[in-house]
Coordinates of C-alpha atoms in Angstrom, one line a residue:
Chain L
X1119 CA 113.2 168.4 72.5
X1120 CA 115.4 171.0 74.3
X1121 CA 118.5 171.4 72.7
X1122 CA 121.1 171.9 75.3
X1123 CA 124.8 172.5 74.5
X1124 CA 126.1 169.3 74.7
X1125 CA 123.4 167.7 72.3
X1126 CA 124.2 169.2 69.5
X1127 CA 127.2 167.4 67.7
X1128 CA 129.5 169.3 65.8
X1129 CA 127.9 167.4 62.9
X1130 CA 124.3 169.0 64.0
X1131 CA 122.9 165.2 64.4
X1132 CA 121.9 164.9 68.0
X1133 CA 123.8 162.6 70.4
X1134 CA 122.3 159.7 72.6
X1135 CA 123.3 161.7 75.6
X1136 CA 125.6 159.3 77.9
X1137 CA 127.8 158.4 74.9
X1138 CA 128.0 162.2 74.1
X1139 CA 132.2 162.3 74.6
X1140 CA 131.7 166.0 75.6
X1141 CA 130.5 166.0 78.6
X1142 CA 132.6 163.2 79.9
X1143 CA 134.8 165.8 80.9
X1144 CA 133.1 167.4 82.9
X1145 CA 131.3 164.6 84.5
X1146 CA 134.4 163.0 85.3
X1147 CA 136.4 166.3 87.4
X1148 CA 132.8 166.2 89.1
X1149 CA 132.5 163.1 90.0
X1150 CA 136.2 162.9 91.3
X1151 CA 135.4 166.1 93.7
X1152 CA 132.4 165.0 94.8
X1153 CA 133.2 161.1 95.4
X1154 CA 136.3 162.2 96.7
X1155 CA 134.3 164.2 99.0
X1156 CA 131.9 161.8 99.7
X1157 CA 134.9 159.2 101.2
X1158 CA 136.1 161.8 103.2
X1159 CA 132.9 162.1 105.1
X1160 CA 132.2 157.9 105.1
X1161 CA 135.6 157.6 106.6
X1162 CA 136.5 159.7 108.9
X1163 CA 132.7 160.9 110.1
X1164 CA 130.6 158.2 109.2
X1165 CA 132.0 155.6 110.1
X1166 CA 134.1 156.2 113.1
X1167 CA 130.8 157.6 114.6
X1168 CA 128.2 154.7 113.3
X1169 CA 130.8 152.6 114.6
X1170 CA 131.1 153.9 117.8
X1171 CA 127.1 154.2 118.2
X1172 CA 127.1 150.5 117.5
X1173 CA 130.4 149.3 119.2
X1174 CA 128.9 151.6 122.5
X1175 CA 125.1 149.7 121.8
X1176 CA 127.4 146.3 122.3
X1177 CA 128.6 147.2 125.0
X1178 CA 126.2 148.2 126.7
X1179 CA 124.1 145.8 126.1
X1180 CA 126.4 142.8 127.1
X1181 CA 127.3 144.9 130.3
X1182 CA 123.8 145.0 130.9
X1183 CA 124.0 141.3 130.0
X1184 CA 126.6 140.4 132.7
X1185 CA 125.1 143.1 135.3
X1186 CA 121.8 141.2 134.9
X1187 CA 123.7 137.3 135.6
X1188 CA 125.7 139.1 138.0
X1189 CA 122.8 140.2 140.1
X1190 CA 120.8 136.5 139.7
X1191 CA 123.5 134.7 140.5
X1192 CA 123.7 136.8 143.7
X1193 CA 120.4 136.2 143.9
X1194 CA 120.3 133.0 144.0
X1195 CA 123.3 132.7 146.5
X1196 CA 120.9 135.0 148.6
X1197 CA 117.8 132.1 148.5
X1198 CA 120.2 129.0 149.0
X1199 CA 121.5 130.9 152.1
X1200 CA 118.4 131.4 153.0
X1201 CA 117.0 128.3 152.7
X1202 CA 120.5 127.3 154.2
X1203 CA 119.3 129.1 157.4
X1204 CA 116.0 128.0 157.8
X1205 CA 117.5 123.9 157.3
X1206 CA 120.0 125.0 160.1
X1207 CA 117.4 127.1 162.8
X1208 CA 115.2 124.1 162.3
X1209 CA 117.6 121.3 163.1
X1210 CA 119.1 123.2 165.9
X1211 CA 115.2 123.9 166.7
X1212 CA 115.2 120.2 166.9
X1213 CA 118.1 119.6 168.9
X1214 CA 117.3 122.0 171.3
X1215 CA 113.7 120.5 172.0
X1216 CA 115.2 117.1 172.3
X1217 CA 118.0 118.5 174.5
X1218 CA 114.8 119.8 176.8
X1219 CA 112.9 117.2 176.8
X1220 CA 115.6 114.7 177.5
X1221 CA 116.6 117.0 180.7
X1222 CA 113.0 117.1 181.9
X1223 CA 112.4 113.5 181.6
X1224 CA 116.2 112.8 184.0
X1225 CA 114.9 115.6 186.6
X1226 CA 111.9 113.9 187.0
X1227 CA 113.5 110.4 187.0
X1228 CA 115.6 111.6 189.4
X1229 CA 112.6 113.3 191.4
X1230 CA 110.9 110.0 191.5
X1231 CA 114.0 108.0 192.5
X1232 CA 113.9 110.5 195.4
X1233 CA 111.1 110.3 196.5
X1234 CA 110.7 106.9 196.5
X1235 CA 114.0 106.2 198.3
X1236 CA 112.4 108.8 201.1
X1237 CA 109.4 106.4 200.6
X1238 CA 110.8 103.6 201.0
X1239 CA 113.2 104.9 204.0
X1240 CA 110.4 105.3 205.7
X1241 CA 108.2 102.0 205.3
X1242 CA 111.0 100.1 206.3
X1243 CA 111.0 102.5 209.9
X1244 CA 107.5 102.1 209.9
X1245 CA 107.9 98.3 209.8
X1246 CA 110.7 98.2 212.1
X1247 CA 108.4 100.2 214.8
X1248 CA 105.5 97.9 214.1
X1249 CA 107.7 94.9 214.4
X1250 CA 108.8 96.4 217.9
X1251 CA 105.8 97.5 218.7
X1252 CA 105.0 93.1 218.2
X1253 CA 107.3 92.6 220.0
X1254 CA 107.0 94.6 223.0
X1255 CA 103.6 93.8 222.5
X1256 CA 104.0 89.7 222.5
X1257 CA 106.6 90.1 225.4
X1258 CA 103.4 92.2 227.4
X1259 CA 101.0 89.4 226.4
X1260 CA 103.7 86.4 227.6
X1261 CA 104.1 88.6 231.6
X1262 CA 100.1 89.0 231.4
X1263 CA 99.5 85.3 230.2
X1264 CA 102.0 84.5 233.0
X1265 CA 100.2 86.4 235.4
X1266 CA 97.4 85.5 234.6
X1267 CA 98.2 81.9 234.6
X1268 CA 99.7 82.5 238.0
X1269 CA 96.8 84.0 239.7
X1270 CA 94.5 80.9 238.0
X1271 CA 96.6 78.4 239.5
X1272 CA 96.9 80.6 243.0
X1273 CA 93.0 80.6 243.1
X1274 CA 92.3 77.1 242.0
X1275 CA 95.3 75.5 244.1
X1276 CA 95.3 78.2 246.9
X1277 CA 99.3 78.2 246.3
X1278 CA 101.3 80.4 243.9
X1279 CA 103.2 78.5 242.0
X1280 CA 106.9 78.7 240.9
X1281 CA 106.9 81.8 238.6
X1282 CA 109.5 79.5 236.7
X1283 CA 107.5 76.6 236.2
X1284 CA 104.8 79.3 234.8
X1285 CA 107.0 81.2 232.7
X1286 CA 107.8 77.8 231.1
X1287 CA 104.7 76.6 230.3
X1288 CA 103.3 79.6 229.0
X1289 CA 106.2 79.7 227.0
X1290 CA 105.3 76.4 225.6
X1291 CA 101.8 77.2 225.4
X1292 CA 102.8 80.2 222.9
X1293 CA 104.8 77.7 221.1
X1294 CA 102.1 75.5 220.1
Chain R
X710 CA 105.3 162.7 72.6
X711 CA 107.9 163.3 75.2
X712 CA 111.5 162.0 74.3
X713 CA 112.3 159.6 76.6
X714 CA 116.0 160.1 76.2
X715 CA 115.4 164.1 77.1
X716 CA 115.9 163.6 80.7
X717 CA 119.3 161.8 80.3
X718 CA 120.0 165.0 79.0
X719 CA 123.3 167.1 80.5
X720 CA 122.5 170.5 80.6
X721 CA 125.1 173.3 81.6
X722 CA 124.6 175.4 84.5
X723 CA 127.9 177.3 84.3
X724 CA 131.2 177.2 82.4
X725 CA 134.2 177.1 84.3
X726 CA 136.9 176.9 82.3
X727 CA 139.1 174.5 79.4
X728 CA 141.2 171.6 80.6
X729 CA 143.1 170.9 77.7
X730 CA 140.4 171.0 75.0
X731 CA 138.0 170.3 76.7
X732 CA 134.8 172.0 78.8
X733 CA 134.5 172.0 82.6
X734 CA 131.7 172.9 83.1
X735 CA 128.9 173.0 86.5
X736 CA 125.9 171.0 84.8
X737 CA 122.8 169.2 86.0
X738 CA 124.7 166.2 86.9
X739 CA 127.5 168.0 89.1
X740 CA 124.5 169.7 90.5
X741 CA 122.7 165.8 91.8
X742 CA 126.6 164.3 92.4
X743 CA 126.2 167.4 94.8
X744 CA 122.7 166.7 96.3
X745 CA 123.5 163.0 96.1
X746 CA 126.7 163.6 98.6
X747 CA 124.7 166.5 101.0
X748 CA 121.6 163.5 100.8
X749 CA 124.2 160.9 102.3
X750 CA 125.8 163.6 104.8
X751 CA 122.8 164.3 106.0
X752 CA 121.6 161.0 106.4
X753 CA 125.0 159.3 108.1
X754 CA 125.8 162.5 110.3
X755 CA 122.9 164.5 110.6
X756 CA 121.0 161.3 111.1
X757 CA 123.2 160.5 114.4
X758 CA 124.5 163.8 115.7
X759 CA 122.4 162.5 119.0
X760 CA 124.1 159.3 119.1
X761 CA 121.4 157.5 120.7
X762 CA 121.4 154.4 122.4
X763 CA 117.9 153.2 121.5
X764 CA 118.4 155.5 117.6
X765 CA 115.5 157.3 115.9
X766 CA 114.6 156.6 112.2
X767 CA 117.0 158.4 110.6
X768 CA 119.8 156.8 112.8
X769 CA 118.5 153.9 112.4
X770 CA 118.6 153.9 108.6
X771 CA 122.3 155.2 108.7
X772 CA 123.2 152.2 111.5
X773 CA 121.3 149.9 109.2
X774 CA 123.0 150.8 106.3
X775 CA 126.5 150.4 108.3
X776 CA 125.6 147.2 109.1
X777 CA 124.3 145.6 105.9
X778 CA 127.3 147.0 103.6
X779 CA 129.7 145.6 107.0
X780 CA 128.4 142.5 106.9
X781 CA 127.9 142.5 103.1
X782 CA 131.7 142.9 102.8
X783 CA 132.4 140.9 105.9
X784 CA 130.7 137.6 104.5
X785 CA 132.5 138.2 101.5
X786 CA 135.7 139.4 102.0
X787 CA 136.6 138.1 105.5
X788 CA 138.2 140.2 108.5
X789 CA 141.1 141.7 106.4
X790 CA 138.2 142.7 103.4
X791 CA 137.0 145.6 106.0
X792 CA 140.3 147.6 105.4
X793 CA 138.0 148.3 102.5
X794 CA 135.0 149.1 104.4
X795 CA 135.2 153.1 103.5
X796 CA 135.6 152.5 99.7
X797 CA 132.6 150.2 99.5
X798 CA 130.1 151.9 101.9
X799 CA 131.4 155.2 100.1
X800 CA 130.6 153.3 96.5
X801 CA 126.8 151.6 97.9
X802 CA 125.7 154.9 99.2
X803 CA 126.7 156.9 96.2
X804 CA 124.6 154.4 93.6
X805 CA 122.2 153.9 96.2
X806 CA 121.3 157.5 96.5
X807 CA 121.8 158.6 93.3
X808 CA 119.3 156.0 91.6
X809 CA 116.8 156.8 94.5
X810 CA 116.9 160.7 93.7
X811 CA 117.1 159.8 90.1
X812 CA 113.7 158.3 90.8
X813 CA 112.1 161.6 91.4
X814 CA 110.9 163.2 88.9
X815 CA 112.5 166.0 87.2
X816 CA 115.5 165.2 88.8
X817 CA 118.6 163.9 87.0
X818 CA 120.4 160.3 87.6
X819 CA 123.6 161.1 88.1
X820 CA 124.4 156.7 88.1
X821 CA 122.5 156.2 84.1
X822 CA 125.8 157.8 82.3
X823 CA 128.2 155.3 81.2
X824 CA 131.2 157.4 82.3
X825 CA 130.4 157.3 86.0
X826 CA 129.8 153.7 86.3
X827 CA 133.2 153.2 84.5
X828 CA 134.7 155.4 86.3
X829 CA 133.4 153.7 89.6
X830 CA 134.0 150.1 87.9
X831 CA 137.7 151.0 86.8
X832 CA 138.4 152.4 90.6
X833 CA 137.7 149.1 91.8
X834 CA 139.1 147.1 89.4
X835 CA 142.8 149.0 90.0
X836 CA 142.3 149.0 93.7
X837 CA 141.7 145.0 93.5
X838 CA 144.9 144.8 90.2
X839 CA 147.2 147.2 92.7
X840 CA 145.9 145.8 96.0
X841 CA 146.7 141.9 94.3
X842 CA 150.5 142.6 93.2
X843 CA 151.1 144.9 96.3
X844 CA 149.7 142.1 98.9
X845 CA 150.1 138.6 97.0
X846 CA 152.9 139.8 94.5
X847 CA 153.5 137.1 91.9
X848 CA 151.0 135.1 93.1
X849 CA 148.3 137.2 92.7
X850 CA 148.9 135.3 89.0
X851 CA 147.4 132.5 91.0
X852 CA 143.9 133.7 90.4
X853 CA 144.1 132.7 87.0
X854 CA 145.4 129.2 87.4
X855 CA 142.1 127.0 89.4
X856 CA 143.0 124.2 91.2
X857 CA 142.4 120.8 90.0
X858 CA 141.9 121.3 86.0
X859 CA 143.4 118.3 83.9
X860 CA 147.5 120.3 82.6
X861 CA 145.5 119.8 78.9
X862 CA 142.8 122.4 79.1
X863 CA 144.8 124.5 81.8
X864 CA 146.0 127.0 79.0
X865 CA 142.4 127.6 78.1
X866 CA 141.3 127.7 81.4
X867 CA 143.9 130.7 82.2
X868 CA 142.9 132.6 78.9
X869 CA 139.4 132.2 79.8
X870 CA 139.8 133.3 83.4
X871 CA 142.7 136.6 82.4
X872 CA 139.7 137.4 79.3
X873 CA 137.0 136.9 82.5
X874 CA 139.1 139.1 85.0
X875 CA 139.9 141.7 82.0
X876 CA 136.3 142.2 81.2
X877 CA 134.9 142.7 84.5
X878 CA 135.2 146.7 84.7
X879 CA 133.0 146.8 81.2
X880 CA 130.3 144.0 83.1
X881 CA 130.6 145.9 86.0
X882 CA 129.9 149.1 84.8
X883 CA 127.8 148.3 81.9
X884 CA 125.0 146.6 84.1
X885 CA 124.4 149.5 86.4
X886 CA 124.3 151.9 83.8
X887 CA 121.7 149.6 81.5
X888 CA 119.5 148.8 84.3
X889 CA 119.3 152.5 85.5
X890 CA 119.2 153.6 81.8
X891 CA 116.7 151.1 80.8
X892 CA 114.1 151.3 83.9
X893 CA 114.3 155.1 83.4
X894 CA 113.1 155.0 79.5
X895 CA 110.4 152.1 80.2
X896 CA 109.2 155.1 82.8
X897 CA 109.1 157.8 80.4
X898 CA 107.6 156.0 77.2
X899 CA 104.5 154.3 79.2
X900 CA 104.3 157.5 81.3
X901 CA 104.0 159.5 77.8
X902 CA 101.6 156.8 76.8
X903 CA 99.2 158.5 79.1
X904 CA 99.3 162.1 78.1
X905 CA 98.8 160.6 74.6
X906 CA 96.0 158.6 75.2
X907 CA 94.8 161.4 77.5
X908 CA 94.5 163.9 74.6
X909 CA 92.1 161.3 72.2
X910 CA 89.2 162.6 74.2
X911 CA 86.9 160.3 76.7
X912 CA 88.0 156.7 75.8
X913 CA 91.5 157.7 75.8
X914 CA 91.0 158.9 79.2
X915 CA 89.9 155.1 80.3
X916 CA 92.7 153.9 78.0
X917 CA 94.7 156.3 80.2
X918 CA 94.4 153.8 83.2
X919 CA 96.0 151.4 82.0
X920 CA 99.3 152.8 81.5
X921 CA 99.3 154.9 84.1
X922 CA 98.5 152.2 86.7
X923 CA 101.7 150.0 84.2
X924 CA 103.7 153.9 85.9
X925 CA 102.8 153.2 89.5
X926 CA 104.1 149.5 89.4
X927 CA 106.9 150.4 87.4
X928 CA 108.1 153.1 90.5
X929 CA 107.8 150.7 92.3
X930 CA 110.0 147.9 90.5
X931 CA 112.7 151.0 89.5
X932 CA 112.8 151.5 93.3
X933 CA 113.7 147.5 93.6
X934 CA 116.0 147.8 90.8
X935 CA 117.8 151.3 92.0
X936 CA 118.8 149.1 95.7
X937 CA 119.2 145.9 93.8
X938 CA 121.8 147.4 91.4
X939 CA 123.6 149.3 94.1
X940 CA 123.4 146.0 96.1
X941 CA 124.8 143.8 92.9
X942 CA 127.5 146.4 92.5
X943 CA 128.6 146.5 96.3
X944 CA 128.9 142.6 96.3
X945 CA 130.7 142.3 93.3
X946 CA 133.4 145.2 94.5
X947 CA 133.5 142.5 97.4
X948 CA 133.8 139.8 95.1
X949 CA 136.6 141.3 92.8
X950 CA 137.9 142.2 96.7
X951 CA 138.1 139.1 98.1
X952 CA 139.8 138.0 94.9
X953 CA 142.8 140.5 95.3
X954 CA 142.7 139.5 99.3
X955 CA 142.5 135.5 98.4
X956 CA 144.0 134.9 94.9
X957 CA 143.9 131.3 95.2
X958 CA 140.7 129.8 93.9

């Protein structure tokens, strides 16, 4: 067993070393010193820095955070106005096929009324012409039919008769 | 065989002079209060001179070790408990390192003499006495008198609590220093158990095993019991704190 300094009692029996009064001097101006010294560094190093390291972590990280939302968010706004978009270039799509279609179908309504009119117009000439063209026609067959009965009655009765008298008859001849 | 109480041992290094009567002197234990503080510098400055964002290991034991006393004294004390943030991260990093180096061996542990636990002990218990009267006044007295006991067993209860608060500093004190004191003697005799049993030839060599392999788990438990018995010292300081903060029960 070493014998240091402090370990031998003034008594010479040796001392259980932590209740050994004389060293508590000593031990005690060092401690002071050094804890002393030791809160100097934990307050205004240690901590102020470890503090700010964390603090600045933090912050970071919930800017990052909020950065992150910011950009879905605008994200998101970005697809619903797109799909927005596409909703609206598709109705008007629609709107402008119907609008199309609907003029085609007038022109060509109106194309057909046209025409038809035009066709019409001229049926109804052609049947006016064709009913003159009877007529003329029925009033040619009456003077030949008159004529005609004329020179039959001229050859059979060796007389002509009264162009009135034959005009009438044929007339009522036709009639029947 | 070795005496176990060798190492407790304070041995001077150099004599410095006489405050009345008595020796100041640089010893063995100045020497590790010394390495204890450069260990912690180190550690909490050198650690994070970089100040990383994403922190390397030795930041990241210095921010971990923020954060647990922090919240430690946070969950405890409440907000206004962190004013005292610097005394009790000062007090869990000096145990804490002391009792690790003190594990080492042939190094001395500064935290298994009675004087420096006392001394750390009595520091809180006047910071919580003047911190009580200087914040509460009067009714600091208020820690003494729980609410809710029957007025016929309230004198006892008060004696009982002033004799509870009065005896803290020597509970406080008494169970780091036993614990340290303790685990470092078990060490020591079961560790001298093997050079012993080492000497009696080839059996004593297998009988060797046995306490040596009792050395490795004990390391190993004295390194549970050097954080435990900082930890159990930094929450009480944050009990006795939250006390002086809070006086009413």
């Amino acid at each position: 067993m070493a014998t240091g300094a402090h370990t031998e009692h003034t008594g010479g029996k040796p001392l259980f070393p932590p209740f050994n009064k004389e060293t508590f001097a000593s031990q005690l101006v060092w401690f002071a010193i050094f804890f002393v010294a030791l809160y100097v560094i934990i307050s205004k190093l240690a901590i102020p820095r470890l503090g700010g390291i964390i603090e600045a972590r933090r912050g970071q990280v919930e800017g990052d955070l909020a950065e992150a939302n910011r950009l879905k968010e605008q994200s998101d706004a970005a697809l619903a106005a797109y799909e927005k978009s596409l909703a609206d270039a598709r109705t008007r799509a629609q709107t402008l096929a119907n609008e199309t279609r609907d003029t085609l179908n007038a022109q060509a309504d109106e194309a057909r009324k046209k025409l038809e009119g035009q066709l019409n117009a001229k049926l109804a000439e052609a049947e006016k012409t064709i009913a003159t063209t009877k007529t003329s026609a029925m009033s040619n067959v009456q003077g030949i039919a008159v004529d005609t009965a004329s020179a039959i009655v001229q050859r059979l009765l060796g007389t002509a008769p009264a162009s009135s008298a034959v005009e009438a008859a044929v007339a009522d001849a036709l009639k029947r | 065989m070795a005496d176990p109480i060798h190492q407790f041992e304070i041995t001077k290094i150099a004599t410095l002079g006489h405050i009345g009567g008595h020796e100041i002197a640089f010893t063995n234990s100045a020497l590790f209060m010394a390495i204890t503080v450069v260990g912690i510098w180190a550690l909490l400055i050198g650690g994070s001179t970089r100040r990383a964002m994403v922190p390397g290991r030795l930041q990241s034991i210095a921010e971990l070790s923020y954060e647990f006393v922090a919240d430690t004294l946070n969950s405890t004390a409440g907000k206004e408990g962190m004013k005292f943030f610097p005394l009790v991260f000062t007090l869990f990093m000096f145990i804490l390192t002391a009792n690790i180096i003190g594990l080492i061996p042939y190094t001395f542990t500064v935290t298994s003499h009675i004087i420096i636990t006392a001394c750390m002990a009595l520091m809180v218990f006047f910071t919580v006495l003047f911190y009580g009267f200087y914040k509460n006044g009067l009714k600091f007295f208020n820690l003494f008198v729980p609410h809710g006991i029957p007025i016929f067993v309230l004198p006892l209860i008060v004696i009982i609590e002033v004799l509870s608060f009065l005896s803290r500093p020597l509970s406080h004190s008494v169970r780091l220093f036993a614990n340290i004191l303790a685990g470092h003697i078990t060490l020591k005799v079961f560790a001298s158990f093997i050079t012993l049993l080492g000497g009696l030839g080839i059996f004593g060599i297998f009988g060797a095993a046995l306490p040596l392999g009792l050395v490795v788990a004990l390391t190993a438990l004295e390194l549970l019991v050097a954080f435990l018995q900082a930890y159990v010292f930094t929450i009480l300081t944050c009990i006795y704190l939250n006390d002086a903060i809070h006086p009413g029960h």
